[in-house]
Every structure is written in C-alpha cells, then in structure tokens.
Amino acid sequence: MALEGPAERQDEGQQAGMVNGNCAAPPSSRMAGRLSGTAAHSDRRLRFNPNAEHKSQDYTDVRGEYAPAIYSALERHLPPSLLEADRDVKLHFMRDILARYWPHGERNKVQRHKEYRQKILHLYKPLHEDLYSMHPSAFFLPTFLEAVRTNTEESLASIMTEPTPGVFSFAMLQPNFCDMLLEEVENFEKWVHAMKFKIMRPNTMNKYGAVLDDFGLEAMLNQFMEGFIAPISKVFYPEVGGGTLDTHHAFVVEYGKDRDVELGFHVDDSEVTLNVCLGKQFSGGELYFRGIRCENHVNSETQHEEMYDYSHVPGRAVLHRGRHRHGARPTTSGLRMNLLLWCRSSVFREMKRYQKDFSSWCGECQREKRERQIQCVKATKLAFLRGGGGGMI
C-alpha cells in the first residue's frame, strides 16, 4: 500500500497533503499530426462505454511497454470513426493516449527496472516452481473457487461480508499457498543479499518487502487478476474500471520488529486493491478505512459513518477501491506479511480525463450533489410560496 507518488507519511488524523499521482499530461500534439486531414477521425475522444459488439484486432505481435491485452481492451472504447480504421492507425492513436501516463523520465525509470528484472530472471532459481504457474485448486479455497466459477452476483455475495460500503472480506487462499509464497519471498530476499543486489521495494512508503513481478511471478499473477479478481471487480466496482482491469502491481509487505511498523494514511495507485494476510503470528496491524475520494476531495474530512477498522486474518482477503483512503495501525508484536495486488485499468484512467462528476463513487462528490439537490428543492418551494401557492404545500 502506498501513496500514488512520493509523499510524506501522515498520521491517521492528518489528511492534508495526500498525494494524487494519477494526473494525466495534456493531450499529445503528435496525435493531431498523425490523424490530421482525416475528417472521419475528427472525433478523437474515447467512448465512456465499450462497444460490446466490436471484435478487437489481434495485438499479440506488438512489442513495447504495454501488454497486448491493453490494446485489445482500449480498442473497444475507440470513437466509432476509428473502429474500422487500419490497425496501424488505431495503434498510433492508442499509443498516444497511453503515452500521457509515461513522462520521459518515467520511461527511463521503467527501462532500468526492466533491465534489473531481466537480470534477476536470468539468475534467480525459484524455491517453489509450482508457484510460477496457476493451479487454482492448490491456491484457492473450494468455496472461493466455486463462487468465482459460478460467476453470478449472488454466488460472489454468498462468500463475502461487506462491513462498510465498498469493502469486501472473504476467505480466499489455501494455507499451503500462503506458506509457499512466504518461503519464496524469504528465499528471494536471502538470494538478493547474497548476490549483493539492491532489492526494489514495493513503493515509496514500505521499506521492507518485495515486488513479486520482479522474480518471475508476473504471468501467474496476471492470471490471478484476470481469472479471479476481475470477475468480482466487474460486479462490485464497475464505476471505477472494475470491468476493464488490464495491468497489475503485485508485492508482499512486512510489518513487525526490525520491519515496517505502520503505514500512514493514503490512497493506492490502483483502481481495485486486493490485500490478503499471509501470516505469520502477530498482533495489531489493523487497517483503518476513512472514505472513498476522487483527486479533488482526497483531503476532505472523514464522516463518522465512513470510519471502519479491519483486523487481518491469515488467508482472508479484503478487497476495496484504490481511492478508498486507508492506513495500517502499528503491528505491536510478531511478524505480519501481506500480499497486495494493485489492479489497474488504463481505459478507466483515460476516461477520467473527460469526467467532472465522480458522484457514482466519491463520497464527498455524493454529499455535494445531495446538498445541491436539497438547496434546489428549497429554492423551488420558496419560489412557489412567493408565487401565492402556499396553501397547496
């Protein structure tokens, strides 16, 4: 869990200065050059809702910074005038959109990380080979698997609790999977120390833990997200891109003595976050939730009904929107290790550029909308009374 960019740690009660790191750069001027003179392509804004009947082209041969699945998902949101254009034209258009989220300095950083990851993949020998490919029955509890495979809102809701709006908790992982993943992370950390490598930490706030994608688990975790998180997110978080998740950032964090102790108040760089306690023995470390906010309201006050504390249980997952403000209380004894999967939607991030109203999910936007409606009703009643219709109210 981390802020959406570099930021100072904050106490639970301090909400000022919370970082918003999902801001997009201004539209690229190159786009206009590539598509200029083509009247049919004059509408260059993405559709908010995907064209469900459109069959996306195959992008598996495309190499670069983005997975082919991202282009396939984004294509269904292209303006109608572009849907039947040549694939190269669509690729130019989509790459220009995606490039807004990758400033030049960030691209260099990503390239260095890619080289670091390739070196590890070449040298590191896994401890548990079975972790590196998806084995659903070995990884997930039968009740969870059955609910996801049935894939209805009723089946998913049957295994979940929703203790506060937008936060879902459910038993998910097999104990043996948790143990294997803990052992793999410990093995990787020992190997990094022996090789005198600099380990890349999960984010700017956690000083301990490891990025699972860095040592070979990326493909398995893509299947984890696409097959077992996306179906849930599509049902419960459609308004924040839950139906178009296409990338992830996966890591393990460590809390306890000689580790991170707590985590300040923040939002995640994700649309949907999965947080699963892996173990071990510990006390403390509760998550505290304090309301869902858009970028404009990230520092607004917390309402009493938005306050909720969640206690971790090994193998049990908590799922929430990335914009749901939260933090972690101190782990007072023992060692707590959690699996975090930040699930992202490039489509949703692009569509946010065209939106001004986030009242479908932002708590403060909802309150402001209700207040406007109340004021509107009051004004209407007052006008009616002044017009001589008082006896009819």
PDB file of N, CA, C and O in Angstrom, residues 190-236:
ATOM      1  N   LYS A 190      16.985 -13.595   0.704  1.00  0.00           N
ATOM      2  CA  LYS A 190      18.305 -14.142   1.051  1.00  0.00           C
ATOM      3  C   LYS A 190      19.221 -14.165  -0.168  1.00  0.00           C
ATOM      4  O   LYS A 190      20.410 -13.848  -0.078  1.00  0.00           O
ATOM      5  N   TRP A 191      18.662 -14.541  -1.303  1.00  0.00           N
ATOM      6  CA  TRP A 191      19.445 -14.592  -2.544  1.00  0.00           C
ATOM      7  C   TRP A 191      19.927 -13.196  -2.937  1.00  0.00           C
ATOM      8  O   TRP A 191      21.085 -13.019  -3.326  1.00  0.00           O
ATOM      9  N   VAL A 192      19.044 -12.205  -2.852  1.00  0.00           N
ATOM     10  CA  VAL A 192      19.409 -10.827  -3.177  1.00  0.00           C
ATOM     11  C   VAL A 192      20.557 -10.353  -2.280  1.00  0.00           C
ATOM     12  O   VAL A 192      21.515  -9.730  -2.740  1.00  0.00           O
ATOM     13  N   HIS A 193      20.455 -10.674  -0.985  1.00  0.00           N
ATOM     14  CA  HIS A 193      21.505 -10.276  -0.039  1.00  0.00           C
ATOM     15  C   HIS A 193      22.836 -10.955  -0.386  1.00  0.00           C
ATOM     16  O   HIS A 193      23.894 -10.312  -0.376  1.00  0.00           O
ATOM     17  N   ALA A 194      22.770 -12.253  -0.704  1.00  0.00           N
ATOM     18  CA  ALA A 194      23.993 -12.992  -1.033  1.00  0.00           C
ATOM     19  C   ALA A 194      24.627 -12.481  -2.320  1.00  0.00           C
ATOM     20  O   ALA A 194      25.869 -12.435  -2.435  1.00  0.00           O
ATOM     21  N   MET A 195      23.792 -12.092  -3.283  1.00  0.00           N
ATOM     22  CA  MET A 195      24.299 -11.602  -4.580  1.00  0.00           C
ATOM     23  C   MET A 195      24.677 -10.125  -4.522  1.00  0.00           C
ATOM     24  O   MET A 195      25.190  -9.580  -5.498  1.00  0.00           O
ATOM     25  N   LYS A 196      24.382  -9.485  -3.374  1.00  0.00           N
ATOM     26  CA  LYS A 196      24.655  -8.055  -3.207  1.00  0.00           C
ATOM     27  C   LYS A 196      23.908  -7.209  -4.242  1.00  0.00           C
ATOM     28  O   LYS A 196      24.409  -6.208  -4.734  1.00  0.00           O
ATOM     29  N   PHE A 197      22.689  -7.652  -4.553  1.00  0.00           N
ATOM     30  CA  PHE A 197      21.798  -6.866  -5.400  1.00  0.00           C
ATOM     31  C   PHE A 197      21.084  -5.832  -4.532  1.00  0.00           C
ATOM     32  O   PHE A 197      20.882  -6.050  -3.337  1.00  0.00           O
ATOM     33  N   LYS A 198      20.663  -4.752  -5.159  1.00  0.00           N
ATOM     34  CA  LYS A 198      19.802  -3.797  -4.485  1.00  0.00           C
ATOM     35  C   LYS A 198      18.360  -4.217  -4.754  1.00  0.00           C
ATOM     36  O   LYS A 198      17.904  -4.237  -5.889  1.00  0.00           O
ATOM     37  N   ILE A 199      17.637  -4.575  -3.690  1.00  0.00           N
ATOM     38  CA  ILE A 199      16.252  -5.024  -3.872  1.00  0.00           C
ATOM     39  C   ILE A 199      15.339  -3.824  -4.078  1.00  0.00           C
ATOM     40  O   ILE A 199      15.449  -2.806  -3.396  1.00  0.00           O
ATOM     41  N   MET A 200      14.464  -3.930  -5.063  1.00  0.00           N
ATOM     42  CA  MET A 200      13.478  -2.890  -5.331  1.00  0.00           C
ATOM     43  C   MET A 200      12.300  -3.074  -4.373  1.00  0.00           C
ATOM     44  O   MET A 200      11.647  -4.118  -4.387  1.00  0.00           O
ATOM     45  N   ARG A 201      12.058  -2.092  -3.534  1.00  0.00           N
ATOM     46  CA  ARG A 201      10.966  -2.192  -2.579  1.00  0.00           C
ATOM     47  C   ARG A 201       9.637  -1.894  -3.267  1.00  0.00           C
ATOM     48  O   ARG A 201       9.603  -1.282  -4.344  1.00  0.00           O
ATOM     49  N   PRO A 202       8.516  -2.322  -2.648  1.00  0.00           N
ATOM     50  CA  PRO A 202       7.212  -2.227  -3.313  1.00  0.00           C
ATOM     51  C   PRO A 202       6.776  -0.827  -3.701  1.00  0.00           C
ATOM     52  O   PRO A 202       6.106  -0.635  -4.722  1.00  0.00           O
ATOM     53  N   ASN A 203       7.120   0.198  -2.895  1.00  0.00           N
ATOM     54  CA  ASN A 203       6.623   1.542  -3.133  1.00  0.00           C
ATOM     55  C   ASN A 203       7.413   2.525  -2.283  1.00  0.00           C
ATOM     56  O   ASN A 203       8.401   2.146  -1.641  1.00  0.00           O
ATOM     57  N   THR A 204       6.974   3.768  -2.266  1.00  0.00           N
ATOM     58  CA  THR A 204       7.726   4.812  -1.571  1.00  0.00           C
ATOM     59  C   THR A 204       7.526   4.803  -0.070  1.00  0.00           C
ATOM     60  O   THR A 204       8.281   5.459   0.655  1.00  0.00           O
ATOM     61  N   MET A 205       6.546   4.074   0.429  1.00  0.00           N
ATOM     62  CA  MET A 205       6.251   4.094   1.856  1.00  0.00           C
ATOM     63  C   MET A 205       6.740   2.850   2.592  1.00  0.00           C
ATOM     64  O   MET A 205       7.073   2.912   3.764  1.00  0.00           O
ATOM     65  N   ASN A 206       6.745   1.701   1.903  1.00  0.00           N
ATOM     66  CA  ASN A 206       7.204   0.465   2.522  1.00  0.00           C
ATOM     67  C   ASN A 206       8.699   0.271   2.293  1.00  0.00           C
ATOM     68  O   ASN A 206       9.164   0.219   1.153  1.00  0.00           O
ATOM     69  N   LYS A 207       9.445   0.146   3.368  1.00  0.00           N
ATOM     70  CA  LYS A 207      10.894  -0.032   3.283  1.00  0.00           C
ATOM     71  C   LYS A 207      11.301  -1.504   3.316  1.00  0.00           C
ATOM     72  O   LYS A 207      12.481  -1.828   3.194  1.00  0.00           O
ATOM     73  N   TYR A 208      10.327  -2.389   3.546  1.00  0.00           N
ATOM     74  CA  TYR A 208      10.579  -3.822   3.562  1.00  0.00           C
ATOM     75  C   TYR A 208       9.545  -4.508   2.681  1.00  0.00           C
ATOM     76  O   TYR A 208       8.465  -3.985   2.442  1.00  0.00           O
ATOM     77  N   GLY A 209       9.898  -5.708   2.188  1.00  0.00           N
ATOM     78  CA  GLY A 209       9.019  -6.429   1.283  1.00  0.00           C
ATOM     79  C   GLY A 209       9.651  -6.552  -0.090  1.00  0.00           C
ATOM     80  O   GLY A 209      10.781  -6.115  -0.319  1.00  0.00           O
ATOM     81  N   ALA A 210       8.923  -7.158  -1.012  1.00  0.00           N
ATOM     82  CA  ALA A 210       9.465  -7.415  -2.358  1.00  0.00           C
ATOM     83  C   ALA A 210       8.370  -7.334  -3.400  1.00  0.00           C
ATOM     84  O   ALA A 210       7.202  -7.647  -3.126  1.00  0.00           O
ATOM     85  N   VAL A 211       8.764  -6.931  -4.599  1.00  0.00           N
ATOM     86  CA  VAL A 211       7.848  -6.908  -5.746  1.00  0.00           C
ATOM     87  C   VAL A 211       7.848  -8.298  -6.371  1.00  0.00           C
ATOM     88  O   VAL A 211       8.875  -8.769  -6.855  1.00  0.00           O
ATOM     89  N   LEU A 212       6.709  -8.959  -6.347  1.00  0.00           N
ATOM     90  CA  LEU A 212       6.630 -10.340  -6.823  1.00  0.00           C
ATOM     91  C   LEU A 212       6.863 -10.456  -8.322  1.00  0.00           C
ATOM     92  O   LEU A 212       7.381 -11.467  -8.800  1.00  0.00           O
ATOM     93  N   ASP A 213       6.474  -9.444  -9.073  1.00  0.00           N
ATOM     94  CA  ASP A 213       6.671  -9.470 -10.519  1.00  0.00           C
ATOM     95  C   ASP A 213       8.151  -9.470 -10.887  1.00  0.00           C
ATOM     96  O   ASP A 213       8.519  -9.906 -11.980  1.00  0.00           O
ATOM     97  N   ASP A 214       9.008  -9.001  -9.989  1.00  0.00           N
ATOM     98  CA  ASP A 214      10.429  -8.869 -10.301  1.00  0.00           C
ATOM     99  C   ASP A 214      11.145 -10.202 -10.416  1.00  0.00           C
ATOM    100  O   ASP A 214      12.177 -10.299 -11.075  1.00  0.00           O
ATOM    101  N   PHE A 215      10.634 -11.245  -9.758  1.00  0.00           N
ATOM    102  CA  PHE A 215      11.380 -12.508  -9.817  1.00  0.00           C
ATOM    103  C   PHE A 215      10.560 -13.659 -10.398  1.00  0.00           C
ATOM    104  O   PHE A 215      10.707 -14.817 -10.003  1.00  0.00           O
ATOM    105  N   GLY A 216       9.714 -13.329 -11.370  1.00  0.00           N
ATOM    106  CA  GLY A 216       9.121 -14.375 -12.195  1.00  0.00           C
ATOM    107  C   GLY A 216       7.665 -14.698 -11.986  1.00  0.00           C
ATOM    108  O   GLY A 216       7.108 -15.543 -12.691  1.00  0.00           O
ATOM    109  N   LEU A 217       6.992 -14.032 -11.048  1.00  0.00           N
ATOM    110  CA  LEU A 217       5.604 -14.372 -10.746  1.00  0.00           C
ATOM    111  C   LEU A 217       4.583 -13.552 -11.540  1.00  0.00           C
ATOM    112  O   LEU A 217       3.380 -13.691 -11.327  1.00  0.00           O
ATOM    113  N   GLU A 218       5.058 -12.709 -12.442  1.00  0.00           N
ATOM    114  CA  GLU A 218       4.156 -11.797 -13.153  1.00  0.00           C
ATOM    115  C   GLU A 218       3.088 -12.531 -13.953  1.00  0.00           C
ATOM    116  O   GLU A 218       1.905 -12.177 -13.901  1.00  0.00           O
ATOM    117  N   ALA A 219       3.471 -13.555 -14.719  1.00  0.00           N
ATOM    118  CA  ALA A 219       2.499 -14.257 -15.562  1.00  0.00           C
ATOM    119  C   ALA A 219       1.425 -14.932 -14.712  1.00  0.00           C
ATOM    120  O   ALA A 219       0.226 -14.861 -15.027  1.00  0.00           O
ATOM    121  N   MET A 220       1.828 -15.585 -13.627  1.00  0.00           N
ATOM    122  CA  MET A 220       0.849 -16.233 -12.753  1.00  0.00           C
ATOM    123  C   MET A 220      -0.084 -15.208 -12.140  1.00  0.00           C
ATOM    124  O   MET A 220      -1.308 -15.413 -12.061  1.00  0.00           O
ATOM    125  N   LEU A 221       0.471 -14.066 -11.731  1.00  0.00           N
ATOM    126  CA  LEU A 221      -0.349 -13.049 -11.081  1.00  0.00           C
ATOM    127  C   LEU A 221      -1.266 -12.338 -12.075  1.00  0.00           C
ATOM    128  O   LEU A 221      -2.333 -11.841 -11.693  1.00  0.00           O
ATOM    129  N   ASN A 222      -0.879 -12.285 -13.344  1.00  0.00           N
ATOM    130  CA  ASN A 222      -1.805 -11.789 -14.368  1.00  0.00           C
ATOM    131  C   ASN A 222      -3.036 -12.691 -14.444  1.00  0.00           C
ATOM    132  O   ASN A 222      -4.170 -12.213 -14.522  1.00  0.00           O
ATOM    133  N   GLN A 223      -2.806 -14.009 -14.416  1.00  0.00           N
ATOM    134  CA  GLN A 223      -3.917 -14.949 -14.421  1.00  0.00           C
ATOM    135  C   GLN A 223      -4.735 -14.832 -13.137  1.00  0.00           C
ATOM    136  O   GLN A 223      -5.965 -14.958 -13.152  1.00  0.00           O
ATOM    137  N   PHE A 224      -4.053 -14.587 -12.043  1.00  0.00           N
ATOM    138  CA  PHE A 224      -4.709 -14.380 -10.743  1.00  0.00           C
ATOM    139  C   PHE A 224      -5.693 -13.223 -10.857  1.00  0.00           C
ATOM    140  O   PHE A 224      -6.861 -13.337 -10.450  1.00  0.00           O
ATOM    141  N   MET A 225      -5.223 -12.101 -11.424  1.00  0.00           N
ATOM    142  CA  MET A 225      -6.081 -10.924 -11.550  1.00  0.00           C
ATOM    143  C   MET A 225      -7.207 -11.165 -12.555  1.00  0.00           C
ATOM    144  O   MET A 225      -8.389 -10.920 -12.255  1.00  0.00           O
ATOM    145  N   GLU A 226      -6.850 -11.656 -13.748  1.00  0.00           N
ATOM    146  CA  GLU A 226      -7.834 -11.784 -14.817  1.00  0.00           C
ATOM    147  C   GLU A 226      -8.890 -12.842 -14.517  1.00  0.00           C
ATOM    148  O   GLU A 226     -10.073 -12.667 -14.823  1.00  0.00           O
ATOM    149  N   GLY A 227      -8.473 -13.948 -13.894  1.00  0.00           N
ATOM    150  CA  GLY A 227      -9.401 -15.042 -13.680  1.00  0.00           C
ATOM    151  C   GLY A 227     -10.166 -15.005 -12.377  1.00  0.00           C
ATOM    152  O   GLY A 227     -11.261 -15.577 -12.280  1.00  0.00           O
ATOM    153  N   PHE A 228      -9.602 -14.291 -11.346  1.00  0.00           N
ATOM    154  CA  PHE A 228     -10.177 -14.419 -10.013  1.00  0.00           C
ATOM    155  C   PHE A 228     -10.469 -13.091  -9.305  1.00  0.00           C
ATOM    156  O   PHE A 228     -11.210 -13.075  -8.330  1.00  0.00           O
ATOM    157  N   ILE A 229      -9.900 -11.995  -9.790  1.00  0.00           N
ATOM    158  CA  ILE A 229     -10.219 -10.679  -9.228  1.00  0.00           C
ATOM    159  C   ILE A 229     -11.135  -9.903 -10.177  1.00  0.00           C
ATOM    160  O   ILE A 229     -12.112  -9.288  -9.748  1.00  0.00           O
ATOM    161  N   ALA A 230     -10.828  -9.951 -11.465  1.00  0.00           N
ATOM    162  CA  ALA A 230     -11.633  -9.211 -12.441  1.00  0.00           C
ATOM    163  C   ALA A 230     -13.117  -9.598 -12.407  1.00  0.00           C
ATOM    164  O   ALA A 230     -13.983  -8.715 -12.492  1.00  0.00           O
ATOM    165  N   PRO A 231     -13.477 -10.886 -12.289  1.00  0.00           N
ATOM    166  CA  PRO A 231     -14.906 -11.212 -12.231  1.00  0.00           C
ATOM    167  C   PRO A 231     -15.614 -10.569 -11.040  1.00  0.00           C
ATOM    168  O   PRO A 231     -16.781 -10.167 -11.151  1.00  0.00           O
ATOM    169  N   ILE A 232     -14.925 -10.463  -9.903  1.00  0.00           N
ATOM    170  CA  ILE A 232     -15.514  -9.826  -8.728  1.00  0.00           C
ATOM    171  C   ILE A 232     -15.607  -8.318  -8.931  1.00  0.00           C
ATOM    172  O   ILE A 232     -16.629  -7.689  -8.649  1.00  0.00           O
ATOM    173  N   SER A 233     -14.520  -7.728  -9.448  1.00  0.00           N
ATOM    174  CA  SER A 233     -14.477  -6.278  -9.645  1.00  0.00           C
ATOM    175  C   SER A 233     -15.500  -5.815 -10.670  1.00  0.00           C
ATOM    176  O   SER A 233     -16.065  -4.727 -10.547  1.00  0.00           O
ATOM    177  N   LYS A 234     -15.731  -6.638 -11.674  1.00  0.00           N
ATOM    178  CA  LYS A 234     -16.722  -6.281 -12.703  1.00  0.00           C
ATOM    179  C   LYS A 234     -18.109  -6.133 -12.100  1.00  0.00           C
ATOM    180  O   LYS A 234     -18.891  -5.269 -12.507  1.00  0.00           O
ATOM    181  N   VAL A 235     -18.400  -6.955 -11.080  1.00  0.00           N
ATOM    182  CA  VAL A 235     -19.712  -6.920 -10.439  1.00  0.00           C
ATOM    183  C   VAL A 235     -19.814  -5.793  -9.419  1.00  0.00           C
ATOM    184  O   VAL A 235     -20.796  -5.050  -9.393  1.00  0.00           O
ATOM    185  N   PHE A 236     -18.780  -5.634  -8.581  1.00  0.00           N
ATOM    186  CA  PHE A 236     -18.888  -4.739  -7.441  1.00  0.00           C
ATOM    187  C   PHE A 236     -18.234  -3.372  -7.635  1.00  0.00           C
ATOM    188  O   PHE A 236     -18.525  -2.450  -6.872  1.00  0.00           O
TER     189      PHE A 236
END
